[in-house]
Amino acid sequence: MNNSAAPTSAPAEAASAGHFIRQIVAEDVRTGKHGGRVVTRFPPEPNGYLHIGHAKAICLDFGMAAEFGGRCHLRMDDTNPTKESMEYVDAIRTDVRWLGFDWGEHFYYSADYFERMYEVALDLIRQGKAYICALSSEEFKVYRGVPTQPGLESPSRHRPVEENLDLFRRMRAGEFADGALCLRAKIDMASPNLHLRDPVLYRIMRVSHYRTGDAWCLYPMYDFAHPLEDAFEGITHSLCTLEFEVHRPLYDWVVAQVSPADPPHQYEFARLNLTYTVMSKRKLLQLVQEKLVSGWDDPRMPTLCGMRRRGYPPVAIRAFCETVGVTKYGSLTDMALLEHAVREVLNRTAPRRMAVLKPLKLVLENISAGETRTVAAVNNPEDESLGTRQVPFGRELFIEQDDFLEVAQKKFFRLTPGQTVRLRAAGFVTCTGFTKDPASGAITEVRGEWFPAEAELKVKATIHWVSAAHALAVEVRLYDRLFRVEEPDADKDADYKAHLNPDSLRVVKGYVEPALAAAAPGDAFQFERLGYFCADSRDSRPEALVFNQTVSLRDAWAKLSKPG
Ligand code: ATP
Ligand code: MG
């Protein structure tokens, strides 16, 4: 298994190697199908924010177009106005751009095709290929039947063309109640594929549309609209998830009705599923509305805006999507793989800084009070070009409570009376004593003797620290999985919210070195020995810094994939 989270392969490799979609597109380009053109689209419904599953589709749609010199359209699939809004449209554009993709001039709304789709529908009626049906939705289901037996024809199936035209125009004019009539394609009531048993093309629905307002009370169904949009825009490869596989014969039927010179083809791939989270927009909206998270961009959410706020670099998400690959088989991907991809990037790019989250005072008795020195600390050992910075250092430091033990256990190499450790970038300290609160038993202060780096003492541990006189007090938000179980919505009859992790957010006060005063919202750092963190883009201000934990340092994925 390739766990190196490699970036997208070079085009030359792509033709021979890679997933089945890449092979199909490469072969089509080679044989000159579609005149060598590659035009894809990413068609989200603006009824929620994009999540990591969408990232897989975006990387595939935009990725294939880029790799084969084509283009990818961004299209709002807004044919069902009940839950759609401009807020979501704007968020989708922001997130796709952030992920690193550009649609150029090719931004479209399905709603802008409503008039054209209506004309296609009128044409189908004129050709006797569609009719107005008066069955209720319950009757519709009964008439449609089951795959093993032919369905029943609607009593309206042989309604004369003129009557159908008249009714359809009056439906548009608002003469009928919601659901009273619908337009159906006349295909095959005996088809073993239920989607071909005279599917509904239009329904009456009095709902304002965020783009067309109240201009329409008649809205096209996805199965009618989507293939038409693809045909109108000259899409060549229409990539979608597996649940649409059974819709493909209908997709092809609708496309054939407008006889495009170069018809689009639909290909299906498996959805991305990730452990410890839910991915349906309905459920994510519920978490937001019920205030179980702070919003769509809560850093625990699997949304792209949540991951951005959490500090996930877009390049890491792209690398993750490439590693996951594209298959025809549904599977569950380990969240640890995504976190691994994030670490791979941040390890190379994030400057190191020191922060103490559970402070304990360490007094260096051989340094006089009021004396401030500075030490040079390396910004990133992985990248010398990032240089060093000066860190203030003095008599009183904060260290982590966990780095001191009154009575050392076996294999505890950090501070304990008589033991010496290295202070990151600042020489050594030998522990000479400590003070304890007699009432609570808590350690209140540790004392030590300091030695410069040149002393080259032999030690088995390095600890981090910040100068107490110079430290900045900050808020740090520590995150754990949003859900306690791998598949919170595995049981369709149970409430996935029962699996929410009550400890997924822990807020602590910490101290950081003064260099972090300049941290701009979104800036990423490695807090030495603690993990990767970023300044919160919503709440962090220069006078009150707030940091989000992006990911810990412990790489569960690397451990899993490299045993021993
Ligand atoms: P949801 O089930 O959350 O409502 P959806 O599929 O209805 O998601 P859309 O906005 O229609 O959401 O999705 C836009 C595109 O992204 C579609 O082509 C869809 O197939 C794809 N997509 C959605 N979820 C995933 C996923 N988990 N993995 C891969 N692709 C996805
Ligand atoms: Mg959808």
Coordinates of N, CA, C and O in Angstrom, one line a residue, residues 414-517:
R414 N 13.0 12.3 32.4 CA 12.8 13.7 32.4 C 13.2 14.2 33.9 O 13.9 13.6 34.6
L415 N 12.6 15.4 34.3 CA 13.1 16.0 35.6 C 12.6 15.2 36.8 O 11.4 14.9 36.9
T416 N 13.5 15.0 37.7 CA 13.3 14.4 39.0 C 14.5 14.7 39.8 O 15.6 14.9 39.2
P417 N 14.4 14.8 41.1 CA 15.6 15.3 41.8 C 16.9 14.5 41.5 O 16.9 13.3 41.4
G418 N 17.9 15.2 41.1 CA 19.2 14.6 40.8 C 19.4 14.3 39.3 O 20.5 14.1 38.9
Q419 N 18.3 14.4 38.6 CA 18.4 14.0 37.1 C 18.6 15.2 36.2 O 18.0 16.3 36.5
T420 N 19.3 15.0 35.1 CA 19.6 16.1 34.2 C 18.8 15.9 32.9 O 18.8 14.8 32.4
V421 N 18.3 17.0 32.3 CA 17.7 16.9 31.0 C 18.2 18.1 30.1 O 18.8 19.1 30.7
R422 N 18.0 17.9 28.8 CA 18.3 19.0 27.9 C 17.1 20.0 27.9 O 16.0 19.5 27.8
L423 N 17.4 21.3 27.9 CA 16.3 22.3 27.6 C 16.5 22.6 26.2 O 17.5 23.0 25.7
R424 N 15.4 22.4 25.4 CA 15.4 22.7 24.0 C 16.1 24.0 23.7 O 15.7 25.0 24.2
A425 N 17.2 24.0 22.9 CA 17.9 25.2 22.4 C 18.6 26.0 23.5 O 19.2 27.0 23.3
A426 N 18.6 25.4 24.8 CA 19.1 26.3 25.9 C 19.9 25.5 26.9 O 19.8 25.7 28.1
G427 N 20.8 24.6 26.5 CA 21.7 23.9 27.4 C 21.0 22.8 28.3 O 20.1 22.1 27.7
F428 N 21.4 22.7 29.6 CA 20.9 21.6 30.4 C 20.4 22.1 31.7 O 20.8 23.2 32.2
V429 N 19.6 21.3 32.4 CA 19.3 21.6 33.8 C 19.3 20.3 34.6 O 18.8 19.3 34.2
T430 N 19.9 20.4 35.8 CA 19.9 19.3 36.8 C 18.9 19.7 37.9 O 19.1 20.8 38.5
C431 N 18.0 18.8 38.2 CA 17.0 19.2 39.2 C 17.6 19.1 40.6 O 18.2 18.1 41.0
T432 N 17.4 20.2 41.4 CA 18.0 20.2 42.7 C 17.0 20.2 43.8 O 17.3 20.1 45.0
G433 N 15.7 20.4 43.5 CA 14.7 20.4 44.5 C 13.4 20.8 44.0 O 13.2 21.1 42.8
F434 N 12.4 20.8 44.9 CA 11.0 21.2 44.5 C 10.3 21.7 45.7 O 10.7 21.4 46.9
T435 N 9.2 22.3 45.5 CA 8.3 22.8 46.6 C 6.9 22.2 46.4 O 6.4 22.1 45.2
K436 N 6.3 21.8 47.5 CA 5.0 21.2 47.4 C 4.0 21.9 48.2 O 4.3 22.4 49.3
D437 N 2.8 22.0 47.8 CA 1.7 22.6 48.6 C 1.3 21.5 49.7 O 0.9 20.4 49.3
P438 N 1.5 21.9 50.9 CA 1.3 20.8 52.0 C -0.1 20.4 52.0 O -0.4 19.2 52.3
A439 N -1.0 21.3 51.7 CA -2.5 20.9 51.8 C -2.8 19.9 50.7 O -3.4 18.8 50.9
S440 N -2.5 20.3 49.4 CA -3.0 19.6 48.3 C -2.0 18.5 47.8 O -2.4 17.6 47.1
G441 N -0.8 18.7 48.2 CA 0.3 17.7 47.7 C 0.7 18.1 46.3 O 1.6 17.4 45.7
A442 N 0.2 19.2 45.7 CA 0.6 19.6 44.3 C 2.0 20.2 44.3 O 2.4 20.9 45.3
I443 N 2.7 19.9 43.3 CA 4.1 20.5 43.1 C 3.9 21.9 42.7 O 3.2 22.2 41.7
T444 N 4.4 22.9 43.4 CA 4.2 24.3 43.0 C 5.5 24.9 42.3 O 5.4 25.9 41.6
E445 N 6.6 24.3 42.5 CA 7.8 24.9 41.9 C 8.9 23.8 41.9 O 9.0 23.0 42.8
V446 N 9.7 23.8 40.8 CA 10.9 22.9 40.7 C 12.1 23.8 40.6 O 12.1 24.9 40.0
R447 N 13.2 23.4 41.2 CA 14.4 24.2 41.2 C 15.5 23.4 40.5 O 15.5 22.1 40.5
G448 N 16.5 24.1 39.9 CA 17.5 23.4 39.2 C 18.8 24.2 39.0 O 18.8 25.4 39.2
E449 N 19.9 23.5 38.6 CA 21.1 24.2 38.2 C 21.2 24.2 36.7 O 21.1 23.1 36.1
W450 N 21.5 25.3 36.1 CA 21.6 25.4 34.7 C 23.1 25.2 34.2 O 24.0 25.6 34.8
F451 N 23.2 24.5 33.0 CA 24.5 24.4 32.4 C 24.4 24.8 30.9 O 23.4 24.4 30.3
P452 N 25.4 25.5 30.4 CA 25.3 25.8 29.0 C 25.4 24.6 28.0 O 25.9 23.6 28.5
A453 N 25.1 24.8 26.8 CA 25.1 23.7 25.8 C 26.5 23.2 25.7 O 26.7 21.9 25.5
E454 N 27.5 24.0 25.9 CA 28.9 23.6 25.7 C 29.3 22.5 26.8 O 30.3 21.8 26.6
A455 N 28.5 22.4 27.8 CA 28.8 21.4 28.8 C 28.7 20.0 28.3 O 29.3 19.0 28.8
E456 N 27.9 19.8 27.3 CA 27.7 18.5 26.6 C 27.4 17.4 27.6 O 28.1 16.3 27.5
L457 N 26.5 17.6 28.5 CA 26.2 16.6 29.4 C 25.4 15.4 28.7 O 24.7 15.6 27.8
K458 N 25.6 14.3 29.3 CA 24.9 13.1 28.7 C 23.5 13.0 29.4 O 23.3 12.9 30.6
V459 N 22.5 13.1 28.5 CA 21.1 13.0 29.0 C 20.3 12.1 28.1 O 20.6 11.8 27.0
K460 N 19.1 11.7 28.6 CA 18.2 10.9 27.8 C 16.9 11.5 27.5 O 16.0 10.9 26.9
A461 N 16.8 12.8 27.8 CA 15.5 13.5 27.4 C 15.7 15.0 27.2 O 16.7 15.6 27.7
T462 N 14.9 15.5 26.3 CA 14.9 17.0 26.1 C 13.5 17.4 26.4 O 12.5 16.8 26.0
I463 N 13.4 18.6 27.1 CA 12.1 19.1 27.4 C 12.0 20.5 26.8 O 13.0 21.2 26.5
H464 N 10.7 21.0 26.6 CA 10.5 22.3 26.1 C 10.1 23.2 27.2 O 9.8 22.8 28.3
W465 N 10.1 24.5 27.0 CA 10.0 25.5 28.0 C 9.6 26.8 27.4 O 9.8 27.0 26.2
V466 N 9.1 27.8 28.3 CA 9.0 29.2 27.8 C 9.5 30.0 29.0 O 9.3 29.6 30.2
S467 N 10.1 31.2 28.7 CA 10.5 32.1 29.8 C 9.3 32.7 30.5 O 8.5 33.3 29.8
A468 N 9.2 32.5 31.8 CA 8.0 33.0 32.5 C 7.8 34.5 32.3 O 6.7 35.0 32.2
A469 N 8.9 35.2 32.3 CA 8.8 36.7 32.3 C 8.4 37.2 30.9 O 7.9 38.3 30.7
H470 N 8.5 36.4 29.9 CA 8.2 36.8 28.5 C 7.1 36.0 27.9 O 6.7 36.4 26.8
A471 N 6.6 35.0 28.6 CA 5.6 34.2 27.9 C 4.3 34.9 27.7 O 3.9 35.9 28.4
L472 N 3.6 34.6 26.6 CA 2.2 35.1 26.4 C 1.2 34.1 26.8 O 1.3 32.9 26.5
A473 N 0.2 34.6 27.5 CA -0.9 33.7 27.9 C -1.9 33.6 26.8 O -2.3 34.6 26.2
V474 N -2.2 32.4 26.4 CA -3.1 32.2 25.2 C -4.1 31.1 25.6 O -4.0 30.4 26.5
E475 N -5.2 31.1 24.7 CA -6.2 30.0 24.8 C -5.8 29.0 23.8 O -5.5 29.3 22.6
V476 N -5.9 27.7 24.2 CA -5.6 26.6 23.3 C -6.8 25.6 23.3 O -7.2 25.3 24.3
R477 N -7.2 25.3 22.1 CA -8.4 24.4 21.9 C -7.8 23.0 21.5 O -7.3 22.9 20.4
L478 N -8.0 22.1 22.3 CA -7.6 20.7 22.0 C -8.7 19.9 21.5 O -9.8 19.9 22.1
Y479 N -8.5 19.2 20.4 CA -9.6 18.4 19.8 C -9.4 16.9 19.9 O -8.2 16.4 19.7
D480 N -10.5 16.2 20.0 CA -10.5 14.8 19.8 C -11.5 14.4 18.8 O -12.2 15.3 18.3
R481 N -11.7 13.2 18.4 CA -12.7 12.8 17.4 C -14.0 13.3 17.8 O -14.4 13.3 19.0
L482 N -14.8 13.7 16.8 CA -16.2 14.2 17.1 C -17.1 13.1 17.6 O -18.0 13.3 18.4
F483 N -16.8 11.8 17.1 CA -17.6 10.7 17.5 C -16.7 9.6 18.2 O -15.6 9.5 17.8
R484 N -17.3 8.9 19.1 CA -16.5 7.9 19.8 C -16.3 6.6 19.0 O -15.5 5.8 19.4
V485 N -17.2 6.3 18.0 CA -17.1 5.1 17.3 C -16.8 5.3 15.8 O -17.0 6.4 15.3
E486 N -16.2 4.3 15.2 CA -15.7 4.4 13.8 C -16.8 4.8 12.9 O -16.7 5.6 11.9
E487 N -18.0 4.1 13.0 CA -19.1 4.4 12.1 C -20.4 4.8 12.8 O -21.2 4.0 13.1
P488 N -20.4 6.1 13.2 CA -21.5 6.6 14.0 C -22.9 6.3 13.4 O -23.9 6.2 14.1
D489 N -23.0 6.3 12.0 CA -24.3 6.1 11.4 C -24.5 4.7 10.8 O -25.3 4.6 9.9
A490 N -23.7 3.8 11.3 CA -23.8 2.4 10.7 C -25.2 1.8 10.9 O -25.8 1.2 10.0
D491 N -25.8 2.1 12.1 CA -27.1 1.6 12.4 C -28.1 2.6 12.0 O -28.3 3.6 12.7
K492 N -28.8 2.4 10.9 CA -29.8 3.4 10.4 C -30.9 3.7 11.3 O -31.6 4.7 11.2
D493 N -31.2 2.7 12.2 CA -32.4 2.9 13.1 C -32.0 3.6 14.4 O -32.9 4.0 15.2
A494 N -30.7 3.7 14.7 CA -30.3 4.3 15.9 C -29.9 5.8 15.7 O -29.8 6.2 14.5
D495 N -29.8 6.6 16.7 CA -29.5 8.0 16.6 C -27.9 8.1 16.6 O -27.3 7.9 17.7
Y496 N -27.4 8.5 15.5 CA -25.9 8.7 15.4 C -25.4 9.7 16.5 O -24.3 9.6 16.9
K497 N -26.3 10.6 16.9 CA -25.8 11.6 17.8 C -25.5 11.1 19.2 O -24.8 11.7 20.0
A498 N -26.0 9.9 19.5 CA -25.7 9.2 20.8 C -24.2 8.9 20.8 O -23.7 8.7 21.9
H499 N -23.6 8.8 19.7 CA -22.2 8.5 19.7 C -21.2 9.7 19.7 O -20.0 9.5 19.6
L500 N -21.8 10.9 19.8 CA -20.9 12.1 19.9 C -20.0 12.0 21.1 O -20.4 11.5 22.2
N501 N -18.8 12.4 20.9 CA -17.7 12.3 21.9 C -17.9 13.6 22.8 O -17.6 14.7 22.4
P502 N -18.2 13.4 24.1 CA -18.4 14.6 25.0 C -17.1 15.3 25.2 O -17.1 16.5 25.6
D503 N -16.0 14.7 25.0 CA -14.7 15.3 25.2 C -14.0 15.7 24.0 O -12.7 15.8 23.9
S504 N -14.7 16.0 22.9 CA -14.1 16.3 21.6 C -13.4 17.7 21.6 O -12.6 18.0 20.8
L505 N -13.8 18.5 22.6 CA -13.2 19.9 22.7 C -12.8 20.1 24.1 O -13.6 20.0 25.0
R506 N -11.6 20.5 24.3 CA -11.1 20.8 25.6 C -10.3 22.2 25.5 O -9.5 22.3 24.6
V507 N -10.7 23.2 26.3 CA -10.1 24.5 26.2 C -9.2 24.6 27.4 O -9.6 24.5 28.5
V508 N -7.9 25.0 27.1 CA -6.9 25.2 28.2 C -6.2 26.5 28.0 O -6.2 27.1 26.9
K509 N -5.7 27.0 29.1 CA -4.9 28.3 29.1 C -3.4 27.8 29.0 O -3.0 26.9 29.8
G510 N -2.7 28.4 28.2 CA -1.3 28.0 28.1 C -0.4 29.2 27.9 O -0.9 30.3 27.9
Y511 N 0.9 28.9 27.9 CA 1.9 30.0 27.7 C 2.7 29.7 26.4 O 3.1 28.5 26.2
V512 N 2.9 30.7 25.6 CA 3.7 30.5 24.4 C 4.9 31.5 24.4 O 4.8 32.5 25.0
E513 N 5.9 31.2 23.6 CA 7.0 32.1 23.4 C 6.6 33.3 22.7 O 5.7 33.3 21.9
P514 N 7.3 34.5 23.0 CA 6.8 35.7 22.4 C 6.8 35.8 20.9 O 6.0 36.6 20.3
A515 N 7.6 35.0 20.2 CA 7.6 35.1 18.7 C 6.2 34.8 18.2 O 5.8 35.3 17.1
L516 N 5.3 34.2 19.0 CA 4.0 33.8 18.5 C 3.0 35.0 18.5 O 1.9 35.0 18.0
A517 N 3.5 36.1 19.1 CA 2.6 37.4 19.1 C 2.3 37.8 17.7 O 1.2 38.3 17.5

